[in-house]
C-alpha positions as a Python dict, from the first residue, in 0.01 Angstrom:
ca = {
    (1, 'M'): (0, 0, 0),
    (2, 'S'): (236, 286, 61),
    (3, 'V'): (410, 441, -236),
    (4, 'M'): (716, 662, -227),
    (5, 'F'): (731, 954, -468),
    (6, 'S'): (1033, 1153, -576),
    (7, 'K'): (1008, 1512, -696),
    (8, 'N'): (1243, 1620, -971),
    (9, 'S'): (1291, 1995, -940),
    (10, 'S'): (1473, 2010, -1273),
    (11, 'S'): (1163, 1881, -1449),
    (12, 'N'): (930, 2166, -1346),
    (13, 'G'): (805, 1989, -1035),
    (14, 'I'): (711, 1661, -1205),
    (15, 'V'): (636, 1392, -947),
    (16, 'R'): (768, 1047, -1029),
    (17, 'P'): (706, 738, -818),
    (18, 'A'): (995, 532, -690),
    (19, 'F'): (798, 220, -785),
    (20, 'F'): (503, 111, -993),
    (21, 'F'): (286, -181, -888),
    (22, 'I'): (191, -415, -1175),
    (23, 'S'): (-143, -576, -1095),
    (24, 'G'): (-88, -844, -1361),
    (25, 'F'): (-288, -1159, -1309),
    (26, 'S'): (-345, -1105, -937),
    (27, 'N'): (-725, -1079, -982),
    (28, 'I'): (-751, -1375, -1219),
    (29, 'P'): (-861, -1710, -1070),
    (30, 'Y'): (-605, -1994, -1091),
    (31, 'S'): (-344, -1749, -1216),
    (32, 'N'): (-65, -1980, -1094),
    (33, 'Y'): (-149, -2224, -1374),
    (34, 'Y'): (-131, -1941, -1624),
    (35, 'Y'): (216, -1846, -1501),
    (36, 'I'): (325, -2206, -1553),
    (37, 'F'): (176, -2202, -1903),
    (38, 'L'): (367, -1882, -1990),
    (39, 'S'): (687, -2039, -1855),
    (40, 'F'): (635, -2330, -2094),
    (41, 'V'): (569, -2085, -2379),
    (42, 'Y'): (893, -1902, -2302),
    (43, 'V'): (1103, -2221, -2300),
    (44, 'V'): (956, -2336, -2632),
    (45, 'T'): (1006, -1987, -2777),
    (46, 'M'): (1374, -1982, -2682),
    (47, 'L'): (1441, -2335, -2806),
    (48, 'G'): (1249, -2294, -3132),
    (49, 'N'): (1398, -1959, -3231),
    (50, 'S'): (1747, -2065, -3126),
    (51, 'F'): (1707, -2374, -3343),
    (52, 'V'): (1610, -2161, -3645),
    (53, 'M'): (1895, -1912, -3588),
    (54, 'I'): (2157, -2186, -3549),
    (55, 'I'): (2045, -2358, -3870),
    (56, 'I'): (2048, -2033, -4069),
    (57, 'Y'): (2389, -1940, -3926),
    (58, 'R'): (2549, -2280, -3996),
    (59, 'D'): (2404, -2353, -4341),
    (60, 'C'): (2576, -2128, -4598),
    (61, 'S'): (2302, -2201, -4852),
    (62, 'L'): (2059, -2016, -4624),
    (63, 'H'): (2265, -1697, -4624),
    (64, 'T'): (2010, -1535, -4856),
    (65, 'P'): (1791, -1222, -4827),
    (66, 'K'): (1483, -1418, -4723),
    (67, 'Y'): (1664, -1597, -4443),
    (68, 'M'): (1828, -1275, -4328),
    (69, 'A'): (1474, -1150, -4260),
    (70, 'I'): (1376, -1477, -4092),
    (71, 'F'): (1688, -1456, -3874),
    (72, 'N'): (1592, -1099, -3782),
    (73, 'L'): (1240, -1214, -3695),
    (74, 'A'): (1382, -1486, -3469),
    (75, 'I'): (1596, -1228, -3287),
    (76, 'A'): (1291, -1006, -3237),
    (77, 'D'): (1090, -1304, -3109),
    (78, 'V'): (1356, -1401, -2855),
    (79, 'C'): (1411, -1046, -2731),
    (80, 'Q'): (1042, -958, -2707),
    (81, 'S'): (965, -1273, -2509),
    (82, 'T'): (1266, -1212, -2285),
    (83, 'A'): (1153, -856, -2215),
    (84, 'L'): (805, -978, -2127),
    (85, 'I'): (782, -1325, -1975),
    (86, 'P'): (1076, -1350, -1727),
    (87, 'N'): (935, -1053, -1532),
    (88, 'L'): (606, -1241, -1505),
    (89, 'I'): (787, -1554, -1389),
    (90, 'K'): (970, -1346, -1128),
    (91, 'T'): (635, -1218, -1003),
    (92, 'F'): (510, -1576, -972),
    (93, 'L'): (821, -1709, -798),
    (94, 'F'): (893, -1421, -560),
    (95, 'D'): (546, -1267, -526),
    (96, 'S'): (694, -927, -611),
    (97, 'Q'): (483, -703, -832),
    (98, 'E'): (683, -385, -775),
    (99, 'I'): (900, -239, -1048),
    (100, 'T'): (1113, 74, -1027),
    (101, 'Y'): (1025, 377, -1236),
    (102, 'E'): (1339, 341, -1450),
    (103, 'A'): (1294, -35, -1495),
    (104, 'C'): (933, 24, -1597),
    (105, 'L'): (1038, 261, -1875),
    (106, 'A'): (1303, 15, -1993),
    (107, 'N'): (1050, -269, -1992),
    (108, 'M'): (806, -54, -2188),
    (109, 'F'): (1068, 31, -2451),
    (110, 'F'): (1196, -320, -2515),
    (111, 'V'): (856, -493, -2524),
    (112, 'F'): (715, -247, -2777),
    (113, 'F'): (1037, -205, -2974),
    (114, 'F'): (1076, -577, -3047),
    (115, 'S'): (704, -613, -3110),
    (116, 'C'): (740, -340, -3374),
    (117, 'M'): (1041, -526, -3514),
    (118, 'Q'): (824, -835, -3557),
    (119, 'S'): (567, -630, -3748),
    (120, 'T'): (814, -455, -3979),
    (121, 'T'): (1003, -780, -4047),
    (122, 'L'): (679, -941, -4166),
    (123, 'V'): (650, -653, -4414),
    (124, 'I'): (1004, -723, -4539),
    (125, 'L'): (913, -1089, -4586),
    (126, 'A'): (599, -983, -4776),
    (127, 'Y'): (819, -766, -5000),
    (128, 'D'): (1041, -1069, -5063),
    (129, 'R'): (741, -1282, -5172),
    (130, 'F'): (598, -996, -5381),
    (131, 'V'): (914, -955, -5588),
    (132, 'A'): (973, -1332, -5613),
    (133, 'I'): (629, -1401, -5762),
    (134, 'C'): (545, -1079, -5946),
    (135, 'F'): (895, -1013, -6087),
    (136, 'P'): (1071, -1353, -6079),
    (137, 'L'): (1328, -1263, -6346),
    (138, 'R'): (1440, -955, -6153),
    (139, 'Y'): (1427, -1114, -5806),
    (140, 'H'): (1801, -1177, -5762),
    (141, 'A'): (1885, -832, -5890),
    (142, 'V'): (1632, -649, -5669),
    (143, 'V'): (1625, -857, -5350),
    (144, 'T'): (1988, -889, -5246),
    (145, 'N'): (2163, -935, -4913),
    (146, 'I'): (2265, -570, -4926),
    (147, 'S'): (1916, -437, -5001),
    (148, 'V'): (1753, -649, -4730),
    (149, 'G'): (2033, -555, -4490),
    (150, 'V'): (1959, -189, -4556),
    (151, 'L'): (1585, -245, -4499),
    (152, 'I'): (1653, -423, -4169),
    (153, 'T'): (1891, -148, -4057),
    (154, 'V'): (1635, 120, -4142),
    (155, 'T'): (1363, -59, -3946),
    (156, 'W'): (1589, -97, -3641),
    (157, 'T'): (1677, 273, -3655),
    (158, 'F'): (1323, 398, -3720),
    (159, 'N'): (1160, 171, -3461),
    (160, 'S'): (1413, 260, -3191),
    (161, 'A'): (1363, 633, -3260),
    (162, 'V'): (982, 607, -3244),
    (163, 'M'): (984, 395, -2928),
    (164, 'S'): (1240, 622, -2761),
    (165, 'F'): (1014, 920, -2828),
    (166, 'T'): (709, 727, -2706),
    (167, 'V'): (876, 628, -2379),
    (168, 'G'): (1031, 973, -2344),
    (169, 'L'): (682, 1124, -2338),
    (170, 'I'): (614, 928, -2018),
    (171, 'T'): (888, 1123, -1840),
    (172, 'R'): (688, 1448, -1876),
    (173, 'L'): (398, 1302, -1678),
    (174, 'S'): (340, 1355, -1309),
    (175, 'F'): (211, 1066, -1095),
    (176, 'C'): (58, 1192, -774),
    (177, 'K'): (-221, 941, -718),
    (178, 'S'): (-234, 568, -790),
    (179, 'T'): (71, 383, -919),
    (180, 'V'): (-105, 51, -982),
    (181, 'I'): (-67, -45, -1350),
    (182, 'D'): (-370, -239, -1470),
    (183, 'S'): (-169, -469, -1696),
    (184, 'F'): (83, -754, -1685),
    (185, 'F'): (376, -530, -1788),
    (186, 'C'): (452, -158, -1817),
    (187, 'D'): (203, -95, -2093),
    (188, 'T'): (195, 263, -2221),
    (189, 'G'): (-182, 310, -2205),
    (190, 'P'): (-236, 193, -1846),
    (191, 'V'): (74, 392, -1739),
    (192, 'Y'): (-12, 732, -1889),
    (193, 'R'): (-373, 705, -1771),
    (194, 'L'): (-237, 717, -1414),
    (195, 'A'): (-92, 1065, -1469),
    (196, 'C'): (-232, 1374, -1298),
    (197, 'N'): (-135, 1618, -1572),
    (198, 'D'): (-232, 1630, -1940),
    (199, 'Y'): (-144, 1317, -2135),
    (200, 'S'): (-316, 1400, -2464),
    (201, 'L'): (19, 1388, -2648),
    (202, 'N'): (72, 1034, -2520),
    (203, 'V'): (-270, 936, -2652),
    (204, 'M'): (-188, 1081, -2994),
    (205, 'M'): (142, 893, -2999),
    (206, 'S'): (-35, 568, -2910),
    (207, 'Y'): (-270, 611, -3205),
    (208, 'F'): (28, 692, -3427),
    (209, 'N'): (204, 372, -3317),
    (210, 'I'): (-105, 159, -3374),
    (211, 'A'): (-148, 304, -3721),
    (212, 'T'): (224, 279, -3807),
    (213, 'F'): (303, -65, -3671),
    (214, 'I'): (-29, -249, -3702),
    (215, 'F'): (-261, -107, -3966),
    (216, 'L'): (-3, 33, -4211),
    (217, 'P'): (203, -290, -4225),
    (218, 'L'): (-115, -495, -4258),
    (219, 'T'): (-227, -270, -4544),
    (220, 'L'): (109, -305, -4721),
    (221, 'I'): (102, -682, -4678),
    (222, 'G'): (-256, -692, -4809),
    (223, 'L'): (-158, -489, -5117),
    (224, 'S'): (142, -714, -5183),
    (225, 'Y'): (-75, -1027, -5173),
    (226, 'T'): (-335, -862, -5396),
    (227, 'C'): (-59, -816, -5654),
    (228, 'I'): (56, -1173, -5592),
    (229, 'L'): (-295, -1310, -5657),
    (230, 'V'): (-314, -1111, -5981),
    (231, 'A'): (23, -1256, -6087),
    (232, 'L'): (-89, -1609, -5996),
    (233, 'F'): (-393, -1586, -6224),
    (234, 'K'): (-156, -1515, -6512),
    (235, 'I'): (5, -1856, -6460),
    (236, 'T'): (-169, -2101, -6693),
    (237, 'S'): (-133, -2425, -6494),
    (238, 'W'): (-289, -2492, -6155),
    (239, 'E'): (26, -2677, -6054),
    (240, 'G'): (230, -2361, -6112),
    (241, 'R'): (-15, -2150, -5914),
    (242, 'L'): (-14, -2390, -5620),
    (243, 'K'): (365, -2415, -5625),
    (244, 'A'): (400, -2036, -5613),
    (245, 'L'): (131, -1999, -5348),
    (246, 'K'): (296, -2268, -5134),
    (247, 'T'): (601, -2046, -5095),
    (248, 'C'): (375, -1787, -4925),
    (249, 'F'): (200, -2025, -4687),
    (250, 'S'): (444, -1987, -4396),
    (251, 'H'): (442, -1608, -4423),
    (252, 'L'): (61, -1589, -4443),
    (253, 'T'): (39, -1806, -4132),
    (254, 'L'): (273, -1575, -3940),
    (255, 'V'): (81, -1267, -4056),
    (256, 'S'): (-249, -1418, -3938),
    (257, 'I'): (-106, -1522, -3601),
    (258, 'F'): (51, -1182, -3536),
    (259, 'Y'): (-202, -933, -3672),
    (260, 'I'): (-547, -1086, -3623),
    (261, 'P'): (-535, -1091, -3237),
    (262, 'A'): (-377, -744, -3227),
    (263, 'V'): (-629, -591, -3469),
    (264, 'C'): (-923, -752, -3288),
    (265, 'T'): (-794, -626, -2953),
    (266, 'Y'): (-745, -266, -3070),
    (267, 'I'): (-1074, -247, -3261),
    (268, 'T'): (-1265, -393, -2967),
    (269, 'A'): (-1095, -155, -2723),
    (270, 'M'): (-1191, 142, -2943),
    (271, 'T'): (-1555, 42, -2982),
    (272, 'V'): (-1661, -125, -2657),
    (273, 'S'): (-1541, -159, -2300),
    (274, 'I'): (-1344, -479, -2239),
    (275, 'Y'): (-1354, -648, -1900),
    (276, 'G'): (-1012, -602, -1737),
    (277, 'N'): (-917, -968, -1695),
    (278, 'A'): (-1032, -1055, -2048),
    (279, 'R'): (-821, -772, -2190),
    (280, 'I'): (-513, -878, -1994),
    (281, 'I'): (-544, -1246, -2091),
    (282, 'N'): (-608, -1165, -2457),
    (283, 'T'): (-319, -919, -2475),
    (284, 'S'): (-77, -1154, -2299),
    (285, 'L'): (-162, -1437, -2539),
    (286, 'S'): (-131, -1214, -2847),
    (287, 'C'): (213, -1102, -2723),
    (288, 'S'): (353, -1438, -2610),
    (289, 'L'): (217, -1696, -2857),
    (290, 'P'): (342, -1556, -3195),
    (291, 'P'): (712, -1571, -3094),
    (292, 'M'): (660, -1936, -2995),
    (293, 'I'): (468, -2034, -3308),
    (294, 'N'): (685, -1850, -3563),
    (295, 'P'): (983, -2092, -3558),
    (296, 'I'): (749, -2393, -3554),
    (297, 'V'): (575, -2267, -3868),
    (298, 'Y'): (903, -2209, -4051),
    (299, 'S'): (1055, -2537, -3932),
    (300, 'L'): (757, -2749, -4041),
    (301, 'N'): (683, -2568, -4368),
    (302, 'N'): (1029, -2488, -4498),
    (303, 'A'): (1206, -2750, -4708),
    (304, 'E'): (1554, -2596, -4669),
    (305, 'I'): (1538, -2583, -4289),
    (306, 'K'): (1396, -2935, -4266),
    (307, 'E'): (1665, -3070, -4500),
    (308, 'F'): (1950, -2915, -4301),
    (309, 'A'): (1795, -3035, -3974),
    (310, 'K'): (1785, -3389, -4115),
    (311, 'K'): (2153, -3364, -4212),
    (312, 'I'): (2249, -3259, -3858),
    (313, 'L'): (2034, -3535, -3706),
    (314, 'N'): (2178, -3803, -3935),
    (315, 'K'): (2531, -3682, -3861),
    (316, 'H'): (2473, -3717, -3485),
    (317, 'L'): (2313, -4059, -3531),
    (318, 'I'): (2616, -4178, -3730),
    (319, 'S'): (2847, -4044, -3458),
    (320, 'L'): (2652, -4230, -3192),
    (321, 'K'): (2672, -4554, -3390),
    (322, 'I'): (3048, -4516, -3426),
    (323, 'L'): (3080, -4466, -3048),
}
């Protein structure tokens, strides 16, 4: 495969390829079926998250801090899946695994940015549950639409700044050898390992991102639920404990779905060598399945969303009967 390189004289002779070649699932047997599966995942993700966003937007009773965070999570789910899966579908349909240098950097930014938004939004939801159970009398004074709006704005600003810096570090690398990315998208690790010059700063930034957006949020969520468990034991009746714990079930499910595969992948990668295809499949599932499952969890385990959905359904049924 011939690769064209362009030399940027203004960047101290850094060599940048015109295209990268994403190997993706090309070496995986029966990969066509996996592309079809991911297409199904994407459709369900879009429908499910759109359903949740429409219900939250239309029902004024859901215009609360908690549902602001859920709405933000749905946006992150839709955008992360859109940044990831359509490019894979394009590869399947048109058998084109090339991506321009600029498009690769954009793909890298949006996939990781919205993945970080998912992580930080789960922390905001944990904060909501922490205050609601540990300080119930102060909940409406502490957790307001304004305070949650500020938290969401801060996370958008901070995450975009960190990801811009992370992607910007790629532009200082020179690619004079292979341009085949051993991943299913423009993943930072497989990209900077192709560089001919020193990429130690990129490695340090990768560890910083893993610590900041995986292990730190998981630690904060763990601490919040430790406090929640302590508060639950102060409730005298088992019925009261179960009722309070039930309000955390959806969030705990989302935390498990999002963090467990990611933590297992990173810990395994740091300790042992993972077979290439196994790593790609595991990473693709951990990136694509949570955005699909999130709206299903909230739809099936949230009384307010189910109640409003029933109202809409009954309204349409009545309209059909009238017609």
